[in-house]
Amino acid sequence: MNPAVITRSLKMASHLSCGRVNLNVLREAMRIELREFLDKCAGSKAIVWDEYLTGPFGLIAQYSLLKDHDVEKMFTLKSGPLPSSDVKNIIFFVRPRLELMDIIAENIRREDKGRSNQRDFHILFVPRRSLLCEQRLKDLGVLGSFYLREEYRLNLIPFDGDLLSMESENAFKECYLENDQTTLYHAAKGLTTLQALYGTIPQICGKGECARHVANMMIRMKRELGGSNNQITPVFDTLLLLDRNVDLLTPLATQLTYEGLIDEVYGIQNSNVKLPPEKFAPKNQGEGGKELPTEAKKLLLNSAEELYAEIRDKNFNAVGSVLSKKAKIISAAFEGRHNAKTVGEIKQFVSQLPHMQAERASLANHTSIAELIKDITTSEPFFDNLTVEQEFMSGFDTEKINPYIEDCIAKKDPLIKILRRVSVPSVHMQHRSKAKSAGLLQERDLTVIKIALWNESDSVGALRIAPAILLKMAAPREKTDGRTPGGRTYGYDHILTLHNLEKAGLLKAQLGSRNNYPTIRKTLRLWMDDVNEQNPNDISYVYSGYAPLSVRLAQVLVRPGWRSIEEVLKILPGPQFEERQSLPAGLMKKRQQGENKVMLIFFLGGVTFAEIAALRFLSQLEDGGTEYIIATTKLINGTTWIKSLMEKLEPPPF
């Protein structure tokens, strides 16, 4: 490969090697495996992409790598004939999904009919070959068309210097609703790869059923390697496996870090965000007949950008002062050109100019993003929603949330917002003992909300259950937005969604038992009244008061240990466990004085950017003693998490 290409590739991924664990090692291992596969397909190539894979692959290999290995064309997988291209090899990069096999079969059949010269077809399953998919291709008569059928183990993808994700979009649903262990298997395979590259992890701790399964699979995979001892000194001291359903509350809460709010409002996909273009147009654009841009502004967000690394994990209320201070520093640096008198001074200023210009562009971008976010956070709906949420979680006012949900339904607020809010009091009822709690979601309230979300025809029966509430929610509304008057707000076609939420523990009624959340909140200090958003001294700053339960568990594990919270751990779902993995003699790491331990914490079912920020905060504490590397099945927020559980009941096709 061209040395210039290698240098550029390493520079683009330099942010992966700046922490305690050099995740560039993992990235390079993935790139080597990809290059080896491409070289098996001799000659010119066209890649047909499963569209979902393009984002994750973009974090591993840029187009330059593919081009160096004779990839001339790239297409998106879709029905119909393949676009014309004069290449010898057609390679399908796909997830093992049956519906994708149907499209591939159509592509190949139409290709065979329309061409005289023969091509070689190949298929690369990501992350694993599937016998079911190969059988489907055989049934469709095209399995024999493939010269190569292989798998590419894209299990854990490096997103940043301390962050790995599988980006498995249905991980939570598969694990906790469908009892499908495929994602857990891939998680165990990914962890086995990490151990091959970074050494055997001596201690494995976990909480939850899925965590137990992953640990068992990891240990079995290591045993099946046949006694070949890993001779690499361990980089990680501890692996903590956490089920998402141990802490269902945190993803429902509104993230209040800069990165968390960007994700809440605009959605961050594979470290990229798309933003309204008008905020980023030059000042004079739009004047004198010049058209404003219409294409979304796309920005890459990771720690390679100095300013973003500084502000991403701060509470949003602390971001403005940092941007203001940065603006003054950059302005003073540019003013320095007037002080450059000698040739040497001018030369030095010119050499610094590209970096200064990049800093100024970065500042302009993040100032615009902060303004966009501020428009949202200062709005009345955002304030009302956050107030109700925080008063409930703090225990200050648990009565306000149900009337608030009713009002939101009456106003036809987006369904996901309703489901996210109604799940908060339900999650508090995950762990119960006898006696009744006021303010939580009673069975009558849950029935009412379900009916209000379904169909107008159900409202008559509902009046017998809770007349006062339902007259407000279920009564036909006047036509105000062009919709059919009298129609229900959301409709019966979301009944499967409600069923999924119930099954996942996100929609649950109070059934004559006492809520144990206050006990958990007090023991783990999940609510802090005196939170310091500007100069935080506790992880609760990421939610302006609420400390994520998942991160508090990790913090307590380090010091003073889980034995101090045994009663709380009994309340939380799933088994608690600890395993030790033996190391060859001489590989036990001798820690230097003041050197921190390294913990890999794996969230099975998803993690939010606010939780990541809280763990980074703990890593930076002078007396913390531990640095955290975060891994997950998927980067989520409350909206994307609920959306992954939604199913629309389609009408029959007649």
XYZ file of C-alpha atoms in Angstrom:
654
model
C 0.000 0.000 0.000
C 1.076 3.571 -0.653
C 2.898 4.939 2.480
C 1.028 8.236 2.124
C -2.281 6.363 2.353
C -1.116 4.522 5.483
C -0.026 7.799 7.101
C -3.359 9.452 6.258
C -5.291 6.466 7.613
C -3.386 6.502 10.912
C -3.847 10.267 11.209
C -7.614 9.944 10.669
C -7.769 7.407 13.503
C -5.252 9.095 15.833
C -8.026 9.739 18.384
C -8.296 5.958 18.900
C -4.782 5.703 20.310
C -4.683 8.651 22.707
C -6.039 6.834 25.794
C -4.821 4.044 28.080
C -5.965 1.427 25.553
C -4.847 1.795 21.947
C -8.023 0.907 20.060
C -6.200 1.494 16.773
C -4.845 -2.039 17.260
C -8.405 -3.396 16.993
C -9.212 -1.172 14.023
C -6.074 -2.251 12.165
C -6.860 -5.930 12.813
C -10.270 -5.378 11.194
C -8.700 -3.558 8.238
C -6.219 -6.403 7.656
C -9.064 -8.937 7.589
C -10.989 -6.763 5.115
C -7.951 -6.343 2.838
C -7.332 -10.107 2.855
C -10.894 -10.796 1.741
C -10.783 -8.188 -1.030
C -7.533 -9.633 -2.347
C -9.197 -13.046 -2.726
C -11.457 -11.479 -5.351
C -8.839 -10.903 -8.036
C -9.562 -8.115 -10.521
C -11.840 -5.081 -10.572
C -14.665 -4.992 -8.053
C -18.014 -3.387 -7.290
C -19.424 -3.541 -3.756
C -23.179 -3.716 -3.234
C -23.865 -2.450 0.286
C -26.546 -3.294 2.768
C -27.184 0.386 3.524
C -27.117 -0.085 7.303
C -23.492 -1.280 7.115
C -22.070 1.761 5.326
C -21.886 3.831 8.535
C -20.092 1.214 10.687
C -17.709 0.309 7.847
C -16.891 4.000 7.410
C -15.364 3.929 10.902
C -13.062 1.061 9.880
C -12.045 1.811 6.306
C -12.313 4.866 4.097
C -12.853 4.662 0.344
C -9.096 5.029 -0.212
C -8.490 1.563 1.262
C -11.158 0.002 -0.935
C -9.828 1.818 -4.005
C -6.303 0.516 -3.330
C -7.760 -2.989 -3.565
C -9.427 -2.472 -6.950
C -12.894 -1.427 -5.780
C -14.117 0.760 -8.626
C -17.843 1.078 -7.924
C -20.140 1.024 -4.895
C -23.928 0.632 -4.954
C -26.727 0.408 -2.394
C -28.554 -2.911 -2.239
C -32.096 -2.496 -3.608
C -34.643 -4.333 -5.700
C -34.323 -4.438 -9.446
C -31.307 -4.808 -11.728
C -27.832 -3.847 -10.571
C -26.458 -0.587 -11.991
C -24.217 -1.099 -15.015
C -20.512 -1.455 -14.290
C -17.641 -3.002 -16.192
C -16.088 -4.989 -13.340
C -15.076 -8.611 -12.897
C -16.373 -9.075 -9.321
C -19.645 -8.131 -7.662
C -19.430 -8.376 -3.845
C -22.500 -8.155 -1.605
C -21.738 -6.815 1.915
C -24.846 -7.723 3.929
C -26.239 -8.572 7.346
C -27.664 -12.113 7.579
C -31.301 -11.116 6.954
C -33.721 -13.245 4.935
C -35.373 -10.219 3.327
C -31.982 -9.099 2.005
C -31.418 -12.542 0.444
C -34.606 -12.051 -1.602
C -33.259 -8.775 -2.999
C -29.847 -10.292 -3.773
C -31.497 -13.190 -5.610
C -33.477 -10.736 -7.745
C -30.300 -8.753 -8.501
C -28.453 -11.874 -9.652
C -31.294 -13.302 -11.742
C -31.749 -10.022 -13.590
C -27.986 -9.682 -14.021
C -27.682 -13.173 -15.544
C -30.433 -12.424 -18.058
C -29.050 -9.086 -19.163
C -25.323 -9.876 -19.635
C -23.323 -11.941 -22.055
C -19.930 -11.894 -20.268
C -19.698 -13.704 -16.947
C -18.966 -12.034 -13.623
C -17.988 -13.543 -10.315
C -20.447 -12.976 -7.481
C -19.353 -13.043 -3.835
C -21.191 -12.521 -0.575
C -19.703 -11.307 2.716
C -21.972 -11.827 5.719
C -21.507 -9.291 8.534
C -20.873 -10.302 11.285
C -21.561 -14.020 10.705
C -22.518 -16.509 7.997
C -26.051 -17.790 8.262
C -27.204 -21.268 7.221
C -30.771 -19.970 7.042
C -29.747 -17.234 4.611
C -27.737 -19.663 2.486
C -30.720 -22.018 2.408
C -32.932 -19.125 1.251
C -30.465 -18.358 -1.558
C -30.489 -22.047 -2.478
C -34.300 -22.136 -2.520
C -34.264 -19.085 -4.791
C -31.855 -20.844 -7.150
C -28.860 -18.525 -6.860
C -26.590 -20.066 -4.185
C -24.417 -21.666 -6.872
C -23.795 -18.234 -8.415
C -21.450 -17.251 -5.573
C -17.762 -17.934 -5.920
C -16.995 -16.890 -2.314
C -19.343 -17.050 0.681
C -17.564 -15.733 3.771
C -18.116 -13.780 6.991
C -16.564 -10.593 8.337
C -16.515 -10.418 12.127
C -17.449 -6.765 12.627
C -18.440 -7.286 16.262
C -16.999 -4.358 18.230
C -16.323 -1.152 16.299
C -13.999 1.539 17.731
C -15.915 4.831 17.871
C -13.478 6.773 20.024
C -10.444 6.272 22.224
C -12.621 4.857 25.027
C -15.737 3.705 23.181
C -16.696 0.542 21.288
C -20.091 -0.401 19.886
C -21.560 -3.340 18.008
C -24.273 -1.077 16.531
C -26.751 -3.943 16.616
C -29.988 -2.030 16.070
C -32.344 -4.642 17.533
C -30.121 -5.858 20.380
C -32.445 -4.904 23.248
C -35.518 -6.360 21.556
C -33.739 -9.606 20.678
C -32.266 -10.077 24.157
C -35.189 -9.080 26.369
C -38.309 -9.698 24.277
C -37.486 -12.487 21.855
C -35.019 -14.427 24.019
C -32.699 -14.501 20.989
C -29.072 -14.933 22.067
C -27.509 -14.060 18.694
C -26.400 -10.606 19.864
C -25.003 -12.100 23.077
C -22.978 -14.590 21.036
C -21.525 -11.764 18.926
C -20.755 -9.821 22.117
C -18.856 -12.826 23.486
C -16.994 -13.214 20.159
C -16.078 -9.531 20.238
C -14.768 -9.832 23.791
C -12.779 -12.929 22.807
C -11.166 -10.893 20.010
C -10.328 -8.137 22.505
C -8.670 -10.687 24.787
C -6.611 -12.012 21.853
C -5.347 -8.483 21.153
C -5.101 -7.005 24.651
C -4.590 -10.022 26.915
C -6.836 -12.189 29.086
C -9.035 -10.154 31.447
C -8.335 -11.521 34.962
C -11.631 -10.552 36.618
C -15.160 -10.707 35.175
C -18.057 -9.219 37.164
C -21.637 -8.918 36.061
C -25.262 -8.278 36.857
C -28.159 -9.696 34.861
C -29.240 -12.787 32.930
C -27.716 -11.639 29.632
C -24.478 -10.718 31.383
C -24.299 -14.243 32.823
C -24.836 -15.770 29.362
C -22.089 -13.645 27.788
C -19.618 -14.520 30.553
C -20.384 -18.230 30.149
C -19.922 -18.061 26.372
C -16.638 -16.141 26.738
C -15.237 -18.720 29.136
C -16.371 -21.581 26.881
C -14.828 -19.951 23.784
C -11.527 -19.528 25.627
C -11.605 -23.180 26.676
C -12.376 -24.287 23.097
C -9.217 -22.552 21.864
C -7.487 -25.625 23.248
C -5.219 -24.503 26.024
C -3.180 -22.040 23.933
C -2.200 -19.524 26.605
C -2.366 -15.869 25.636
C 1.112 -14.458 26.276
C 0.045 -10.792 26.149
C 0.223 -8.848 29.408
C -3.395 -7.878 30.203
C -4.380 -4.298 29.441
C -7.758 -4.611 31.194
C -7.957 -5.448 34.885
C -11.718 -6.028 35.081
C -14.650 -6.649 32.760
C -18.035 -5.486 34.064
C -21.040 -6.864 32.153
C -24.314 -5.028 32.798
C -27.785 -5.853 31.516
C -29.720 -2.855 30.294
C -32.801 -4.067 32.142
C -30.931 -3.685 35.444
C -31.392 0.057 34.820
C -34.349 0.823 32.551
C -34.829 4.314 33.967
C -31.662 6.031 32.748
C -32.327 5.839 28.956
C -35.808 7.322 29.540
C -34.397 10.420 31.272
C -33.534 13.518 29.227
C -29.774 13.734 28.680
C -28.375 17.149 29.584
C -24.772 16.920 28.390
C -23.802 18.685 25.164
C -23.296 15.436 23.242
C -26.379 13.871 24.841
C -28.595 16.779 23.788
C -27.249 16.724 20.229
C -28.241 13.065 20.124
C -31.642 13.733 21.739
C -32.528 16.508 19.297
C -30.805 15.557 16.020
C -29.551 11.996 16.448
C -25.891 10.973 16.179
C -25.322 8.095 13.758
C -21.888 6.474 13.525
C -20.248 9.613 14.965
C -21.991 11.838 12.401
C -24.823 14.315 12.863
C -26.993 16.081 10.290
C -28.034 19.627 11.192
C -30.284 22.352 9.724
C -28.160 24.032 7.018
C -29.351 27.627 7.477
C -27.425 28.052 10.746
C -24.160 27.261 8.986
C -24.579 29.489 5.923
C -22.185 32.467 5.522
C -23.598 35.696 6.961
C -24.161 37.339 3.575
C -25.841 34.262 2.069
C -29.542 34.726 1.613
C -29.054 38.395 0.804
C -29.256 39.888 -2.669
C -31.123 36.934 -4.096
C -28.567 34.328 -2.956
C -30.326 31.096 -2.009
C -29.798 29.556 1.417
C -28.428 25.993 1.432
C -31.035 23.237 1.554
C -28.822 20.190 2.121
C -28.278 19.240 5.766
C -24.953 20.163 7.327
C -23.104 16.938 8.164
C -20.454 16.999 10.893
C -18.148 14.321 12.260
C -18.149 14.268 16.067
C -15.290 12.624 17.944
C -12.334 13.489 20.153
C -10.072 14.142 17.164
C -11.631 17.619 17.273
C -10.035 19.394 20.229
C -12.945 21.678 21.093
C -15.543 18.915 20.857
C -13.452 16.687 23.127
C -13.439 19.520 25.669
C -17.180 20.281 25.692
C -19.002 17.080 24.697
C -19.314 15.696 28.232
C -20.119 18.992 29.951
C -23.594 19.854 31.179
C -25.121 22.053 28.472
C -25.414 24.950 30.922
C -21.596 24.982 31.187
C -20.913 24.984 27.442
C -21.578 28.675 26.766
C -18.803 29.930 29.029
C -16.284 27.525 27.432
C -17.205 28.704 23.926
C -16.936 32.341 25.012
C -13.502 31.776 26.531
C -12.348 29.901 23.425
C -13.518 32.745 21.179
C -11.374 35.238 23.123
C -8.309 32.973 22.908
C -8.696 32.484 19.143
C -9.295 36.205 18.583
C -6.143 37.050 20.557
C -4.153 34.494 18.541
C -5.193 36.095 15.241
C -4.360 39.533 16.623
C -0.852 38.216 17.175
C -0.118 38.713 13.497
C 0.260 42.438 14.187
C 3.063 41.695 16.635
C 5.040 39.600 14.146
C 7.853 41.923 13.025
C 10.800 39.753 12.079
C 10.937 37.198 9.292
C 11.171 34.419 11.900
C 8.095 35.649 13.767
C 6.073 35.963 10.543
C 7.182 32.474 9.505
C 6.115 31.071 12.881
C 2.704 32.754 12.646
C 2.148 31.418 9.112
C 3.037 27.872 10.263
C 0.381 28.119 13.005
C -2.270 29.588 10.691
C -3.850 26.298 9.431
C -4.388 25.096 13.022
C -5.814 28.473 14.051
C -8.201 28.502 11.083
C -9.348 24.963 11.924
C -9.980 26.061 15.523
C -11.991 29.056 14.336
C -14.115 26.856 12.030
C -14.666 24.389 14.875
C -15.734 27.209 17.206
C -18.169 28.559 14.595
C -19.727 25.104 14.135
C -20.194 24.434 17.844
C -21.487 27.939 18.505
C -24.160 27.314 15.857
C -25.000 23.889 17.329
C -25.242 25.379 20.826
C -27.639 28.042 19.538
C -29.810 25.374 17.907
C -29.861 23.311 21.113
C -30.576 26.378 23.240
C -33.671 27.156 21.147
C -34.973 23.745 22.206
C -33.933 23.775 25.869
C -35.418 27.216 26.519
C -38.781 26.291 24.991
C -41.813 25.824 27.232
C -42.525 22.191 26.182
C -38.935 21.152 26.982
C -39.022 22.913 30.352
C -42.390 21.402 31.320
C -41.274 17.904 30.322
C -37.976 18.161 32.206
C -39.657 19.603 35.327
C -42.176 16.763 35.556
C -39.470 14.163 34.893
C -37.067 15.493 37.514
C -39.719 16.076 40.188
C -40.805 12.471 39.779
C -37.299 10.983 39.857
C -36.307 13.067 42.874
C -39.494 12.060 44.731
C -40.423 15.727 45.177
C -43.758 15.414 43.326
C -44.837 11.993 42.066
C -48.456 13.062 41.455
C -47.828 15.455 38.569
C -46.686 12.980 35.919
C -50.015 11.245 35.189
C -51.995 14.459 34.515
C -49.049 15.641 32.397
C -49.235 12.463 30.287
C -52.991 12.942 29.873
C -52.458 16.523 28.687
C -49.807 15.376 26.197
C -52.215 12.791 24.770
C -54.961 15.381 24.506
C -52.582 17.721 22.637
C -51.637 14.933 20.210
C -47.977 15.060 21.149
C -45.752 12.563 19.287
C -46.432 8.983 20.329
C -42.787 8.306 21.250
C -42.836 11.233 23.686
C -45.966 9.790 25.334
C -44.491 6.287 25.567
C -41.216 7.597 26.941
C -43.005 9.552 29.666
C -45.497 6.851 30.602
C -42.618 4.384 30.963
C -40.969 6.434 33.749
C -43.508 5.647 36.514
C -43.807 2.084 35.189
C -40.081 1.451 35.523
C -40.234 2.562 39.149
C -42.480 -0.458 39.691
C -39.920 -2.967 38.427
C -39.023 -4.067 41.963
C -41.872 -4.229 44.448
C -42.777 -5.377 47.899
C -46.154 -5.257 49.622
C -48.078 -2.030 50.327
C -49.239 0.706 48.031
C -47.430 3.803 46.713
C -49.148 7.035 45.800
C -48.342 8.792 42.572
C -47.248 5.723 40.609
C -49.019 4.264 37.614
C -52.082 2.437 38.936
C -53.770 -0.312 36.907
C -56.713 1.992 36.183
C -54.392 4.742 34.881
C -52.566 2.299 32.640
C -55.831 1.005 31.193
C -56.978 4.558 30.522
C -53.752 5.481 28.775
C -53.876 2.338 26.633
C -57.424 3.110 25.536
C -56.562 6.705 24.766
C -53.724 5.446 22.583
C -55.884 2.947 20.711
C -59.198 3.666 19.070
C -62.179 5.921 19.608
C -64.519 2.923 19.572
C -62.933 1.724 22.810
C -63.643 4.964 24.655
C -67.232 3.991 25.542
C -66.065 0.995 27.589
C -63.321 3.119 29.084
C -65.845 5.545 30.555
C -66.901 2.819 32.971
C -63.302 2.497 34.212
C -62.243 6.089 34.840
C -64.899 8.623 33.761
C -63.203 11.788 35.007
C -59.866 11.164 33.302
C -61.287 9.678 30.129
C -63.754 12.463 29.425
C -60.665 14.615 29.045
C -58.590 12.172 26.988
C -60.949 10.068 24.948
C -63.555 12.594 23.874
C -63.477 13.329 20.124
C -61.517 16.465 19.325
C -62.531 19.147 16.912
C -60.875 19.201 13.533
C -57.967 21.631 13.892
C -55.184 20.176 11.753
C -56.833 18.834 8.626
C -57.350 15.340 10.049
C -60.638 13.533 10.218
C -62.659 15.065 13.087
C -63.389 12.760 16.004
C -60.598 10.292 15.118
C -58.465 8.916 17.924
C -55.035 10.387 18.399
C -52.854 7.339 17.769
C -55.022 4.332 16.871
C -55.324 0.623 17.626
C -52.472 -0.219 15.213
C -49.958 0.480 18.018
C -51.285 -2.307 20.239
C -48.233 -4.468 19.434
C -45.972 -1.643 20.579
C -47.745 -1.468 23.936
C -47.443 -5.245 24.243
C -43.687 -5.020 23.584
C -43.271 -2.276 26.167
C -45.156 -4.345 28.753
C -43.040 -7.398 28.007
C -39.840 -5.334 28.333
C -40.940 -3.973 31.725
C -41.429 -0.429 30.420
C -45.209 -0.404 30.772
C -46.354 -1.885 34.053
C -49.192 -1.117 36.430
C -49.016 -0.833 40.226
C -50.687 -3.966 41.587
C -51.082 -3.482 45.323
C -47.379 -3.447 46.132
C -44.882 -0.935 47.442
C -42.326 0.673 45.194
C -38.717 0.021 46.216
C -37.266 2.787 44.079
C -36.942 5.227 47.039
C -34.775 2.643 48.814
C -32.583 2.204 45.734
C -32.436 5.978 45.223
C -31.299 6.595 48.785
C -28.778 3.739 49.013
C -27.104 4.524 45.680
C -27.549 8.319 45.981
C -29.378 8.495 42.650
C -30.611 12.028 43.275
C -28.368 14.934 44.318
C -30.067 18.237 45.213
C -26.879 20.309 45.253
C -25.518 19.326 41.838
C -22.809 21.609 40.422
C -23.293 21.843 36.656
C -20.336 24.183 36.021
C -17.669 22.397 38.084
C -19.161 18.999 38.889
C -18.047 16.839 41.785
C -20.461 13.961 41.107
C -21.789 12.048 38.086
C -25.300 13.446 38.695
C -24.346 16.568 36.687
C -25.076 14.686 33.424
C -28.816 14.767 34.214
C -28.733 17.887 36.446
C -29.534 15.922 39.589
C -30.083 12.281 38.625
C -27.083 9.953 38.869
C -27.403 7.076 36.371
C -27.958 3.852 38.296
C -25.770 1.857 35.889
C -22.770 4.144 36.379
C -23.300 4.275 40.152
C -23.088 0.462 40.170
C -19.729 0.644 38.369
C -18.526 3.335 40.773
C -19.512 1.312 43.861
C -17.910 -1.849 42.422
C -14.557 -0.051 42.346
C -14.974 1.425 45.827
C -16.129 0.197 48.358
C -17.302 -2.926 46.471
C -20.672 -4.557 45.788
C -20.773 -6.227 49.198
C -21.728 -2.810 50.593
C -24.964 -2.797 48.519
C -25.993 -6.457 48.640
C -29.608 -5.644 49.557
C -30.002 -3.315 46.551
C -28.430 -5.872 44.221
C -31.021 -8.424 45.389
C -33.808 -6.028 44.377
C -32.340 -5.374 40.921
C -33.184 -8.049 38.310
C -30.888 -10.901 37.347
C -28.018 -12.741 38.993
C -24.865 -11.098 40.304
C -21.610 -12.964 39.664
C -17.834 -12.823 39.635
C -15.391 -15.019 37.711
C -11.600 -15.229 37.727
C -9.565 -16.159 34.638
C -6.144 -17.645 35.277
C -3.090 -16.048 33.699
C 0.206 -17.691 32.699
C 3.024 -17.197 35.192
C 4.749 -13.855 34.859
C 1.880 -12.060 33.122
C 0.361 -10.481 36.218
C 0.836 -6.763 35.692
C 2.985 -4.948 38.256
C 1.292 -1.616 38.739
C 3.402 1.520 39.006
C 2.716 3.853 41.908
C -0.228 6.098 41.031
C -1.145 4.049 37.940
C -4.888 3.571 37.526
C -6.600 0.261 36.877
C -8.522 -0.178 33.623
C -12.116 -1.468 33.617
C -13.984 -2.490 30.472
C -17.695 -1.950 31.100
C -20.035 -3.605 28.589
C -23.691 -2.482 28.406
C -25.844 -5.284 26.975
C -28.892 -3.606 25.435
C -27.506 -0.115 24.816
C -25.871 2.881 26.494
C -26.562 6.630 26.333
C -24.056 9.427 25.768
C -24.883 10.790 29.227
C -23.812 7.490 30.829
C -20.618 7.602 28.761
C -19.988 11.173 29.972
C -20.476 10.070 33.593
C -17.937 7.258 33.176
C -15.446 9.660 31.580
C -15.926 11.964 34.551
C -15.032 9.096 36.905
C -11.971 8.262 34.761
C -10.677 11.814 35.190
C -11.009 11.958 38.984
C -7.593 12.324 40.572
C -8.404 9.854 43.334
C -10.679 7.646 41.217
C -8.134 4.868 40.760
C -9.852 3.468 37.653
C -10.162 4.425 34.002
C -13.140 3.131 32.037
C -13.395 1.822 28.496
C -17.030 1.558 27.394
C -18.472 -1.114 25.110
C -22.093 -1.617 24.117
C -24.426 -3.430 21.776
C -25.821 -0.067 20.581
C -25.534 3.664 21.263
C -29.064 4.749 22.209
C -31.225 7.537 23.558
C -34.753 7.297 24.938
C -36.337 7.930 21.548
C -34.281 5.447 19.507
C -34.635 2.883 22.291
C -38.447 3.114 22.379
C -38.541 3.210 18.579
C -36.664 -0.109 18.436
C -39.583 -1.677 20.342
C -42.329 -0.186 18.188
C -44.359 -2.298 15.795
C -47.245 -1.086 13.714
C -50.170 -3.448 13.189
C -50.589 -3.502 9.425
C -54.089 -4.002 7.969
C -54.660 -7.266 6.057
C -53.897 -6.990 2.286
C -57.522 -7.223 1.127
